[in-house]
PDB file of C-alpha atoms in Angstrom:
ATOM      1  CA  UNK A   1       9.501   2.074  28.027  1.00  0.00           C
ATOM      2  CA  UNK A   2      10.403   1.767  24.301  1.00  0.00           C
ATOM      3  CA  UNK A   3      14.091   1.265  25.033  1.00  0.00           C
ATOM      4  CA  UNK A   4      13.295  -1.316  27.705  1.00  0.00           C
ATOM      5  CA  UNK A   5      10.910  -3.084  25.345  1.00  0.00           C
ATOM      6  CA  UNK A   6      13.555  -3.210  22.606  1.00  0.00           C
ATOM      7  CA  UNK A   7      16.103  -4.516  25.095  1.00  0.00           C
ATOM      8  CA  UNK A   8      13.767  -7.272  26.229  1.00  0.00           C
ATOM      9  CA  UNK A   9      13.077  -8.239  22.623  1.00  0.00           C
ATOM     10  CA  UNK A  10      16.806  -8.445  21.906  1.00  0.00           C
ATOM     11  CA  UNK A  11      17.353 -10.515  25.060  1.00  0.00           C
ATOM     12  CA  UNK A  12      14.620 -12.950  23.982  1.00  0.00           C
ATOM     13  CA  UNK A  13      16.204 -13.235  20.553  1.00  0.00           C
ATOM     14  CA  UNK A  14      19.648 -13.886  22.029  1.00  0.00           C
ATOM     15  CA  UNK A  15      18.129 -16.522  24.308  1.00  0.00           C
ATOM     16  CA  UNK A  16      16.424 -18.138  21.323  1.00  0.00           C
ATOM     17  CA  UNK A  17      19.703 -18.390  19.428  1.00  0.00           C
ATOM     18  CA  UNK A  18      21.332 -20.009  22.483  1.00  0.00           C
ATOM     19  CA  UNK A  19      18.488 -22.555  22.767  1.00  0.00           C
ATOM     20  CA  UNK A  20      18.766 -23.286  19.049  1.00  0.00           C
ATOM     21  CA  UNK A  21      22.508 -23.895  19.344  1.00  0.00           C
ATOM     22  CA  UNK A  22      21.797 -26.331  22.188  1.00  0.00           C
ATOM     23  CA  UNK A  23      19.356 -28.183  19.956  1.00  0.00           C
ATOM     24  CA  UNK A  24      16.157 -27.235  21.776  1.00  0.00           C
ATOM     25  CA  UNK A  25      14.176 -25.896  18.819  1.00  0.00           C
ATOM     26  CA  UNK A  26      10.911 -25.814  20.736  1.00  0.00           C
ATOM     27  CA  UNK A  27      12.283 -23.534  23.437  1.00  0.00           C
ATOM     28  CA  UNK A  28      14.053 -21.436  20.795  1.00  0.00           C
ATOM     29  CA  UNK A  29      10.756 -20.990  18.957  1.00  0.00           C
ATOM     30  CA  UNK A  30       9.022 -19.967  22.166  1.00  0.00           C
ATOM     31  CA  UNK A  31      11.674 -17.324  22.883  1.00  0.00           C
ATOM     32  CA  UNK A  32      11.563 -15.908  19.326  1.00  0.00           C
ATOM     33  CA  UNK A  33       7.780 -15.644  19.509  1.00  0.00           C
ATOM     34  CA  UNK A  34       8.040 -13.839  22.857  1.00  0.00           C
ATOM     35  CA  UNK A  35      10.683 -11.486  21.493  1.00  0.00           C
ATOM     36  CA  UNK A  36       8.684 -10.867  18.352  1.00  0.00           C
ATOM     37  CA  UNK A  37       5.732  -9.607  20.396  1.00  0.00           C
ATOM     38  CA  UNK A  38       8.031  -6.994  21.886  1.00  0.00           C
ATOM     39  CA  UNK A  39       9.921  -6.219  18.676  1.00  0.00           C
ATOM     40  CA  UNK A  40       7.033  -5.379  16.347  1.00  0.00           C
ATOM     41  CA  UNK A  41       7.773  -1.639  16.188  1.00  0.00           C
ATOM     42  CA  UNK A  42      11.471  -2.272  15.503  1.00  0.00           C
ATOM     43  CA  UNK A  43      13.270  -3.145  12.289  1.00  0.00           C
ATOM     44  CA  UNK A  44      14.862  -6.280  13.739  1.00  0.00           C
ATOM     45  CA  UNK A  45      11.382  -7.821  13.968  1.00  0.00           C
ATOM     46  CA  UNK A  46      11.825  -8.642  10.285  1.00  0.00           C
ATOM     47  CA  UNK A  47      14.923 -10.707  11.013  1.00  0.00           C
ATOM     48  CA  UNK A  48      13.136 -12.349  13.933  1.00  0.00           C
ATOM     49  CA  UNK A  49      10.320 -13.442  11.613  1.00  0.00           C
ATOM     50  CA  UNK A  50      12.902 -15.003   9.309  1.00  0.00           C
ATOM     51  CA  UNK A  51      14.468 -16.899  12.232  1.00  0.00           C
ATOM     52  CA  UNK A  52      11.033 -18.041  13.385  1.00  0.00           C
ATOM     53  CA  UNK A  53      10.235 -19.360   9.910  1.00  0.00           C
ATOM     54  CA  UNK A  54      13.549 -21.230   9.866  1.00  0.00           C
ATOM     55  CA  UNK A  55      12.817 -22.775  13.280  1.00  0.00           C
ATOM     56  CA  UNK A  56       9.349 -23.863  12.209  1.00  0.00           C
ATOM     57  CA  UNK A  57      10.764 -25.418   9.055  1.00  0.00           C
ATOM     58  CA  UNK A  58      13.446 -27.271  11.038  1.00  0.00           C
ATOM     59  CA  UNK A  59      10.678 -28.755  13.219  1.00  0.00           C
ATOM     60  CA  UNK A  60       8.745 -29.939  10.171  1.00  0.00           C
ATOM     61  CA  UNK A  61       6.077 -27.255  10.557  1.00  0.00           C
ATOM     62  CA  UNK A  62       6.103 -26.079   6.943  1.00  0.00           C
ATOM     63  CA  UNK A  63       2.663 -24.467   7.164  1.00  0.00           C
ATOM     64  CA  UNK A  64       3.696 -22.244  10.062  1.00  0.00           C
ATOM     65  CA  UNK A  65       6.984 -21.450   8.332  1.00  0.00           C
ATOM     66  CA  UNK A  66       5.113 -20.341   5.209  1.00  0.00           C
ATOM     67  CA  UNK A  67       2.753 -18.185   7.276  1.00  0.00           C
ATOM     68  CA  UNK A  68       5.696 -16.415   8.927  1.00  0.00           C
ATOM     69  CA  UNK A  69       7.327 -15.812   5.549  1.00  0.00           C
ATOM     70  CA  UNK A  70       4.063 -14.307   4.289  1.00  0.00           C
ATOM     71  CA  UNK A  71       3.929 -12.021   7.331  1.00  0.00           C
ATOM     72  CA  UNK A  72       7.530 -11.078   6.699  1.00  0.00           C
ATOM     73  CA  UNK A  73       6.764 -10.181   3.092  1.00  0.00           C
ATOM     74  CA  UNK A  74       3.926  -7.895   4.207  1.00  0.00           C
ATOM     75  CA  UNK A  75       6.007  -6.207   6.914  1.00  0.00           C
ATOM     76  CA  UNK A  76       9.133  -5.786   4.766  1.00  0.00           C
ATOM     77  CA  UNK A  77       8.066  -2.551   3.101  1.00  0.00           C
ATOM     78  CA  UNK A  78      11.497  -1.894   1.559  1.00  0.00           C
ATOM     79  CA  UNK A  79      11.904  -5.450   0.285  1.00  0.00           C
ATOM     80  CA  UNK A  80      15.255  -5.933   2.021  1.00  0.00           C
ATOM     81  CA  UNK A  81      14.581  -9.564   2.880  1.00  0.00           C
ATOM     82  CA  UNK A  82      12.519 -10.354  -0.223  1.00  0.00           C
ATOM     83  CA  UNK A  83      15.086 -12.749  -1.757  1.00  0.00           C
ATOM     84  CA  UNK A  84      15.081 -14.817   1.426  1.00  0.00           C
ATOM     85  CA  UNK A  85      11.294 -15.120   1.526  1.00  0.00           C
ATOM     86  CA  UNK A  86      11.323 -16.635  -1.936  1.00  0.00           C
ATOM     87  CA  UNK A  87      13.271 -19.632  -0.672  1.00  0.00           C
ATOM     88  CA  UNK A  88      10.234 -21.493   0.581  1.00  0.00           C
TER      89      UNK A  88
END
């Protein structure tokens, strides 16, 4: 259950990176969003939010990118990714 969920989230993230490398940012965004739904209880959800913000920004969706960075700031309780969220 939890392990399977984490594995599916990681698979979605890997798929998203592959789509991004092929230049299909829309499909990459879709896969990150799917993976993020599964990854919420895991630490790597923070990194996934950062990737999602980057994908939104690359598509010219600055508002959505900013919203994801705000969500990342709230979820990043230890402040590990704080410097990256300041780069809006």
